[in-house]
Short mmCIF file of C-alpha atoms in Angstrom, two decimals:
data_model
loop_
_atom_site.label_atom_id
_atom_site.label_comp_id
_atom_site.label_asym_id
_atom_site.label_seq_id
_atom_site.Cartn_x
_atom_site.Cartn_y
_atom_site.Cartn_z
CA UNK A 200 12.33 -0.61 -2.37
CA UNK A 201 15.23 -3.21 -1.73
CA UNK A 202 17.47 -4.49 -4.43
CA UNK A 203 16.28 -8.42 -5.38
CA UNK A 204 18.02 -11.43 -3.34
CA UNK A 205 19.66 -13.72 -4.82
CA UNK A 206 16.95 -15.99 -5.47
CA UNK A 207 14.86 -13.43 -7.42
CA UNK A 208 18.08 -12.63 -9.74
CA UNK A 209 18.25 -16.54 -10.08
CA UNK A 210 14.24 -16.62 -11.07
CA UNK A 211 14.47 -13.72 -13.43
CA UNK A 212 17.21 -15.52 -15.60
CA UNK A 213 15.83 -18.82 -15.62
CA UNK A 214 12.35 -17.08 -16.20
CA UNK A 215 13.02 -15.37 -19.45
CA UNK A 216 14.50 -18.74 -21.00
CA UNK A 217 11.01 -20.13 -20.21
CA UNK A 218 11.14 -22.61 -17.37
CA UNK A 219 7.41 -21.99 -15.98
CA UNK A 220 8.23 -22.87 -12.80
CA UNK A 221 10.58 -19.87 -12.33
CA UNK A 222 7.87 -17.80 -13.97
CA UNK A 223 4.99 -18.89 -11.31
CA UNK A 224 7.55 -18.58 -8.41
CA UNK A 225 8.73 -14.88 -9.63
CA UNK A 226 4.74 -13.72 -10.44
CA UNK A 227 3.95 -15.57 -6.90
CA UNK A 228 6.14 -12.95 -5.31
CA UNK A 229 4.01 -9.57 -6.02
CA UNK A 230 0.59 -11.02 -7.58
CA UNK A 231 -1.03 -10.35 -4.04
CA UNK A 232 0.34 -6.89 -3.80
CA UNK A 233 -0.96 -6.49 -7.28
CA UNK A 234 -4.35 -7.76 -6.68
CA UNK A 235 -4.78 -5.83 -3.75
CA UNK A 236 -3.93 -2.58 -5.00
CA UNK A 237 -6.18 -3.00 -8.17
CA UNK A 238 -9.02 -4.55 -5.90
CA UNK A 239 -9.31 -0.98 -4.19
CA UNK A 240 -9.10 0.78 -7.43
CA UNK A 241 -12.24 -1.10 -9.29
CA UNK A 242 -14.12 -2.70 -6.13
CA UNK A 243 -15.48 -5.04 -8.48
CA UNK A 244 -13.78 -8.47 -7.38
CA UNK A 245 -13.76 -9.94 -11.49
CA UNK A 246 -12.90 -6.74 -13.03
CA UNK A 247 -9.87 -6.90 -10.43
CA UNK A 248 -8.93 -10.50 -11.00
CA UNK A 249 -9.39 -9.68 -14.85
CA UNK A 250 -7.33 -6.31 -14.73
CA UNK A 251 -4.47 -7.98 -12.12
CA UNK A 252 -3.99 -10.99 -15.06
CA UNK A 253 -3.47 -8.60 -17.81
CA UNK A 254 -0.66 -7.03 -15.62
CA UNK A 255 0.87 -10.16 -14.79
CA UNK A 256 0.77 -11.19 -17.78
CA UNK A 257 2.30 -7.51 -19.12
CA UNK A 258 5.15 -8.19 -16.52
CA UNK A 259 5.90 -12.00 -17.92
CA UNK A 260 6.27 -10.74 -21.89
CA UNK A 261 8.39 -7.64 -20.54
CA UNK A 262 10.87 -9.67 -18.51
CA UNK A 263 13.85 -9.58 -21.27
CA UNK A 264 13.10 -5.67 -21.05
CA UNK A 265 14.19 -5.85 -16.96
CA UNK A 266 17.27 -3.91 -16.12
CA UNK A 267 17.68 -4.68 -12.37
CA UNK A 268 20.63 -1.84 -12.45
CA UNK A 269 17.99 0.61 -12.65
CA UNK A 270 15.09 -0.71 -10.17
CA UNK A 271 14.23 -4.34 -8.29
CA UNK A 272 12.11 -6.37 -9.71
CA UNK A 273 9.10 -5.46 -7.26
CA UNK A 274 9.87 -2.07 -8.11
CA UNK A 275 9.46 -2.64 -12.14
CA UNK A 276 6.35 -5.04 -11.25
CA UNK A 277 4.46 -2.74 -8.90
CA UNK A 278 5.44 0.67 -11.57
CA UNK A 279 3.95 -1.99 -14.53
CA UNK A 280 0.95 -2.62 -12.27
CA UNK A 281 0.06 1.31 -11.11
CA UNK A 282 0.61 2.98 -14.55
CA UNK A 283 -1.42 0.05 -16.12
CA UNK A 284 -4.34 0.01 -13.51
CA UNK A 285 -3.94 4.08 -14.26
CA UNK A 286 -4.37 4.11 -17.62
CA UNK A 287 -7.15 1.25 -17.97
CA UNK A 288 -10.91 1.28 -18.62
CA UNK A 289 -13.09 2.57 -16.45
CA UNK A 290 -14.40 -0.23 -14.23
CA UNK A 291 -18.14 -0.98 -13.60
CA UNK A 292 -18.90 0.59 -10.43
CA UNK A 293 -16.57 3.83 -11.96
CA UNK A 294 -19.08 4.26 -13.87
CA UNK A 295 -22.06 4.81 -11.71
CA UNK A 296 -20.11 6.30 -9.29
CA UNK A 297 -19.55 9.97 -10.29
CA UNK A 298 -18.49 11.15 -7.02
CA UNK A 299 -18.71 12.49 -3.88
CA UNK A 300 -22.83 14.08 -3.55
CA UNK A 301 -23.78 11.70 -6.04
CA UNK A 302 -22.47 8.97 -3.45
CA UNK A 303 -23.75 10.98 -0.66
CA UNK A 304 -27.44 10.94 -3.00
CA UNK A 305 -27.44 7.37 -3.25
CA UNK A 306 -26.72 6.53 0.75
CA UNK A 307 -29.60 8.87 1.70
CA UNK A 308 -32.01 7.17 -0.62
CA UNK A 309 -31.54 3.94 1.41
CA UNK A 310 -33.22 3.87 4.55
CA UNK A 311 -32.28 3.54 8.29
CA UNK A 312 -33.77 0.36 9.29
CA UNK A 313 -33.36 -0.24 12.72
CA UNK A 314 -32.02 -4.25 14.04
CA UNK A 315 -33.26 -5.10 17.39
CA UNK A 316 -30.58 -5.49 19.98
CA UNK A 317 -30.73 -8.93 20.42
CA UNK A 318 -29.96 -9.54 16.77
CA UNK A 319 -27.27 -7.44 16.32
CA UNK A 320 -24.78 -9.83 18.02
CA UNK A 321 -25.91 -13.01 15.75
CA UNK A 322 -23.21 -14.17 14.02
CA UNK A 323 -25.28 -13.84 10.41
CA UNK A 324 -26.16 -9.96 11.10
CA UNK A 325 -21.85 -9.55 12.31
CA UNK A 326 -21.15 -10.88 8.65
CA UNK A 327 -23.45 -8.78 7.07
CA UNK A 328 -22.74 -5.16 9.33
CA UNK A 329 -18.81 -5.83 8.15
CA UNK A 330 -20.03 -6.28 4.44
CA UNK A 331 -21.93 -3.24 4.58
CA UNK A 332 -18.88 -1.04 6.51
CA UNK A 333 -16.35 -2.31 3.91
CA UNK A 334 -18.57 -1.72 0.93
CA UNK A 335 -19.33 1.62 1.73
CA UNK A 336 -16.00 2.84 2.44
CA UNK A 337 -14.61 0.91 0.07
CA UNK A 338 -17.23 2.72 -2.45
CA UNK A 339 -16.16 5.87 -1.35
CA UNK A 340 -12.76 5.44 -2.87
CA UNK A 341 -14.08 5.57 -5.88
CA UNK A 342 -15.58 8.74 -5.60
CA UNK A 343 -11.86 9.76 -6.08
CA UNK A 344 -10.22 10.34 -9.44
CA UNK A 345 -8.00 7.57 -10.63
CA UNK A 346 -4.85 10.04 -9.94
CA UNK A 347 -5.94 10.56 -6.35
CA UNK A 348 -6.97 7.34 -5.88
CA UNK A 349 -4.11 5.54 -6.65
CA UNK A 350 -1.98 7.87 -4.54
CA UNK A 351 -4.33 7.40 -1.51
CA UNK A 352 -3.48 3.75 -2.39
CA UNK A 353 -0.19 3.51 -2.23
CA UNK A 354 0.74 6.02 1.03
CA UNK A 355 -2.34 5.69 3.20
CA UNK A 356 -2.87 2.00 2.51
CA UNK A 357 -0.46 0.13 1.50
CA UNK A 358 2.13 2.18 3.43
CA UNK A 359 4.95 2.75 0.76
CA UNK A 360 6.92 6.43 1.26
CA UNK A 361 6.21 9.73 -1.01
CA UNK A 362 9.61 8.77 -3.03
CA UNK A 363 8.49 4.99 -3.21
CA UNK A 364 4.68 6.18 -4.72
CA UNK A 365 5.90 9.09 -6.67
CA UNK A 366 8.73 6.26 -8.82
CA UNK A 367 5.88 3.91 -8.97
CA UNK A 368 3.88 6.62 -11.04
CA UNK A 369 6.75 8.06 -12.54
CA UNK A 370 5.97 11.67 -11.06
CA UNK A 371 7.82 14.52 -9.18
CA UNK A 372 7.56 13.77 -5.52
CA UNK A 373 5.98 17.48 -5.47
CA UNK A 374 3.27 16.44 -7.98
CA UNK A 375 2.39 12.92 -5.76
CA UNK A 376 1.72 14.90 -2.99
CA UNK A 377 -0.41 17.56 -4.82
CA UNK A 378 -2.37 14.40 -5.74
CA UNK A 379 -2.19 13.06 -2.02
CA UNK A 380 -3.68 15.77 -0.30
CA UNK A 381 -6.31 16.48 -2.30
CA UNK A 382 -6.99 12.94 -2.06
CA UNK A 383 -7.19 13.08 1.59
CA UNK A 384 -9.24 16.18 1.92
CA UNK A 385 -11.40 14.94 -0.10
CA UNK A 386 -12.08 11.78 1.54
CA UNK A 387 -11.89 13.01 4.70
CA UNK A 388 -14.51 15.91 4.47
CA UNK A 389 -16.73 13.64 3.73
CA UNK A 390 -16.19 11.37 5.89
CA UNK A 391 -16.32 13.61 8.63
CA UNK A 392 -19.52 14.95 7.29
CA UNK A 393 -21.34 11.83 6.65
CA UNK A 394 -19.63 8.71 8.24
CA UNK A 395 -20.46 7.76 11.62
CA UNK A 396 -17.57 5.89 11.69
CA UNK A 397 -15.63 8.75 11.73
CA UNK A 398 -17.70 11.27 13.60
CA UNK A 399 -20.26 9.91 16.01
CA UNK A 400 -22.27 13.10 15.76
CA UNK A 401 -23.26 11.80 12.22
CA UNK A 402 -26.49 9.63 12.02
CA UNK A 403 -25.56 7.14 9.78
CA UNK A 404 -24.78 3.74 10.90
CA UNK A 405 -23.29 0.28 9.60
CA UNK A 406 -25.58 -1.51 11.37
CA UNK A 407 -28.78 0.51 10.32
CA UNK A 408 -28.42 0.44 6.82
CA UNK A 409 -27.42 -3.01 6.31
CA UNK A 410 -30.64 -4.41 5.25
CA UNK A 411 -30.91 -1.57 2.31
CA UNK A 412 -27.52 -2.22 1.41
CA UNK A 413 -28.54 -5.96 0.99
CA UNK A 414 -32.17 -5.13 -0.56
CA UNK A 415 -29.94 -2.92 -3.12
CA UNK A 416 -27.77 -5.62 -3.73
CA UNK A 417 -24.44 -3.51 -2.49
CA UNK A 418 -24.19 -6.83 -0.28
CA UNK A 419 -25.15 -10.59 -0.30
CA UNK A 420 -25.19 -12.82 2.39
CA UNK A 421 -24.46 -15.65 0.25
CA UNK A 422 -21.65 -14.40 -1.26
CA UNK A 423 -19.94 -12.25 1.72
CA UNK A 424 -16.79 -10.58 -0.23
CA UNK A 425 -15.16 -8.63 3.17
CA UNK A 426 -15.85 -10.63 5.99
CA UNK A 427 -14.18 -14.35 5.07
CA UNK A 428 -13.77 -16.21 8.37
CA UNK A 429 -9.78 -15.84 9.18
CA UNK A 430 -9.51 -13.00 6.69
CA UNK A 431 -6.39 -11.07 7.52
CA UNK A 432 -6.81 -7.20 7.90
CA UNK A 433 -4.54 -5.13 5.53
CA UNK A 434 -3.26 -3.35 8.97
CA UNK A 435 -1.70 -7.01 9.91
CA UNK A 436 -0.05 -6.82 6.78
CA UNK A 437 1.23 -3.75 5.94
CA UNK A 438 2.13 -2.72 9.67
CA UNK A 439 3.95 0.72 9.13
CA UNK A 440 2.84 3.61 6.80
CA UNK A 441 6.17 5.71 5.27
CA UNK A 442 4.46 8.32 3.59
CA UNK A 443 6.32 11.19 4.87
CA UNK A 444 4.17 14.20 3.87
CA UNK A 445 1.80 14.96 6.62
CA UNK A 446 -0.71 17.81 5.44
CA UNK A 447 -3.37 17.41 8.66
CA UNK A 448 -2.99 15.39 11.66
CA UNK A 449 -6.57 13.22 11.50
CA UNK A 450 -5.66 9.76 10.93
CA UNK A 451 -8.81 7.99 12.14
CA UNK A 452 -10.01 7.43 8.31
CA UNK A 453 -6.87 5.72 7.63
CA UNK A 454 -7.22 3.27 10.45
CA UNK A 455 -11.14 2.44 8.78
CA UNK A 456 -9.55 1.58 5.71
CA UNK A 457 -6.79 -0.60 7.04
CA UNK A 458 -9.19 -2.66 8.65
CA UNK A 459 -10.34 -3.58 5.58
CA UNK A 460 -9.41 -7.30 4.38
CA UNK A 461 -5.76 -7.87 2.67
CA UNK A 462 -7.39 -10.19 0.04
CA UNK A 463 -5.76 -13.66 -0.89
CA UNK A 464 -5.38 -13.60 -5.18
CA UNK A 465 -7.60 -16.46 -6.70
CA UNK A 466 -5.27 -18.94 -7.61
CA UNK A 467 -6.91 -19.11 -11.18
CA UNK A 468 -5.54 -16.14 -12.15
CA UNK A 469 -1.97 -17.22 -12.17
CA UNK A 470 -3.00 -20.73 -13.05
CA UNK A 471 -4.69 -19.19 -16.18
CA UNK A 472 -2.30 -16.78 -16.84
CA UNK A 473 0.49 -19.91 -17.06
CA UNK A 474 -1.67 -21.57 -19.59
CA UNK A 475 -2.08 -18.61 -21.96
CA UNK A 476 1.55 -17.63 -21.66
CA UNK A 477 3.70 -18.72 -24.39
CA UNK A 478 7.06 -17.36 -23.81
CA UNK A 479 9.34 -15.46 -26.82
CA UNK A 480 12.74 -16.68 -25.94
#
């Protein structure tokens, strides 16, 4: 990760004598990052906005502590953010979720229900088939450990290199991509075994178990939480993956998760945050 510009070095200093302004501008700068990482970690949108103030706020009282000789201040930010996320209480959904058969359990219990063809295409049902693709997948994630999790995170996601992810957790780059590949065996053999989005051989189907997903209340079409109209897609965003370490060449269940949203942060959380924070100068 890059050294900071000039501007950030100029924010940093006039941040930790307590102009606000500075503060907001220099949290501004990697609060989306932030959210977005922790958003894939706990699913649960207020758990995430909860957990990603608590770092923010971790990162404004730790600002005299910043040595930008030894890392940039995304760097230090994104490191505060991963080993804080890591070390947290287990979310909601974490806790119902115990992994990967239980998941597999709870997906069979729902039925198929079939949509006839001509409502497929209505633009209600095309809302509610995206809310059901990216809250399964997105569920699936946390069928992962927290360690492999994270790491699937950081490389297959949000695109950062093995050396980037492994200084973020403050590991070996051996030990990352230990975590890594299980990770992405993992995910992917049960993908491949269960997900028609990744093999077309499998029966189940966005489209078919919407209606379950929505009687279980995994979705609501009142509150759609994927699918916002002019959403960007995390592959728009984060254009290049640098992880390096390539144990198996299937990619395809990369390419479903990156067409997941890249979610805006609620501006409340830094507005909140900026209220609560009383700076020690």
């Amino acid at each position: 990760m890059k050294t900071n510009q000039p501007e950030e070095t100029q924010l940093i200093e006039r941040a930790r004598t307590g102009d606000r302004r500075a503060l907001e501008s220099l949290l501004s700068k990697v609060q989306t990052w932030i959210y977005n990482v922790i958003r894939r970690i706990l699913l649960n949108p207020q758990e995430a906005e909860d957990l990603t103030q608590e770092v923010l706020l971790k990162i404004a009282t730790n600002l005299a502590a910043y040595d930008p000789t030894r890392a940039s201040f995304k760097t230090w930010a994104y490191r505060i953010s991963v080993n804080h996320a890591l070390n947290g209480k287990r979310g909601m959904l974490e806790e119902i979720t115990t992994g990967f058969s239980e998941y597999a359990n709870e997906l069979e219990k729902m039925p198929n229900i079939d949509i006839p063809a001509n409502e497929l295409s209505s633009p209600e049902n095309l809302v509610l088939i995206e809310e059901a693709k990216a809250s399964c997948t997105l569920g699936m994630l946390l069928c992962l450990d927290r360690e492999q999790r994270i790491a699937l995170i950081l490389a297959d996601l949000m695109g950062l290199s093995d050396r980037e992810s492994s200084e973020l957790l403050d590991i070996s780059n051996e030990a990352f991509r230990k975590r890594l590949s299980r990770a992405r065996k993992d995910l992917y053999t049960f993908m491949d075994d269960k997900c028609g989005l990744m093999n077309e051989k499998n029966p189940c189907r966005c489209s078919k178990k919407m209606k379950s997903f929505q009687n279980n209340g995994w979705i609501d079409p009142a509150i759609p939480r994927f699918s916002m109209p002019l959403v960007r897609r995390l592959k728009e965003q984060v254009k290049e993956l640098n992880c390096e370490y390539e144990d198996f060449n299937e990619h395809k269940y990369q390419e479903i998760f990156r067409d997941h949203p890249y979610f805006t942060t609620p501006p409340k959380i830094l507005e909140e945050l900026l209220v609560k924070y009383s700076p020690t100068i």
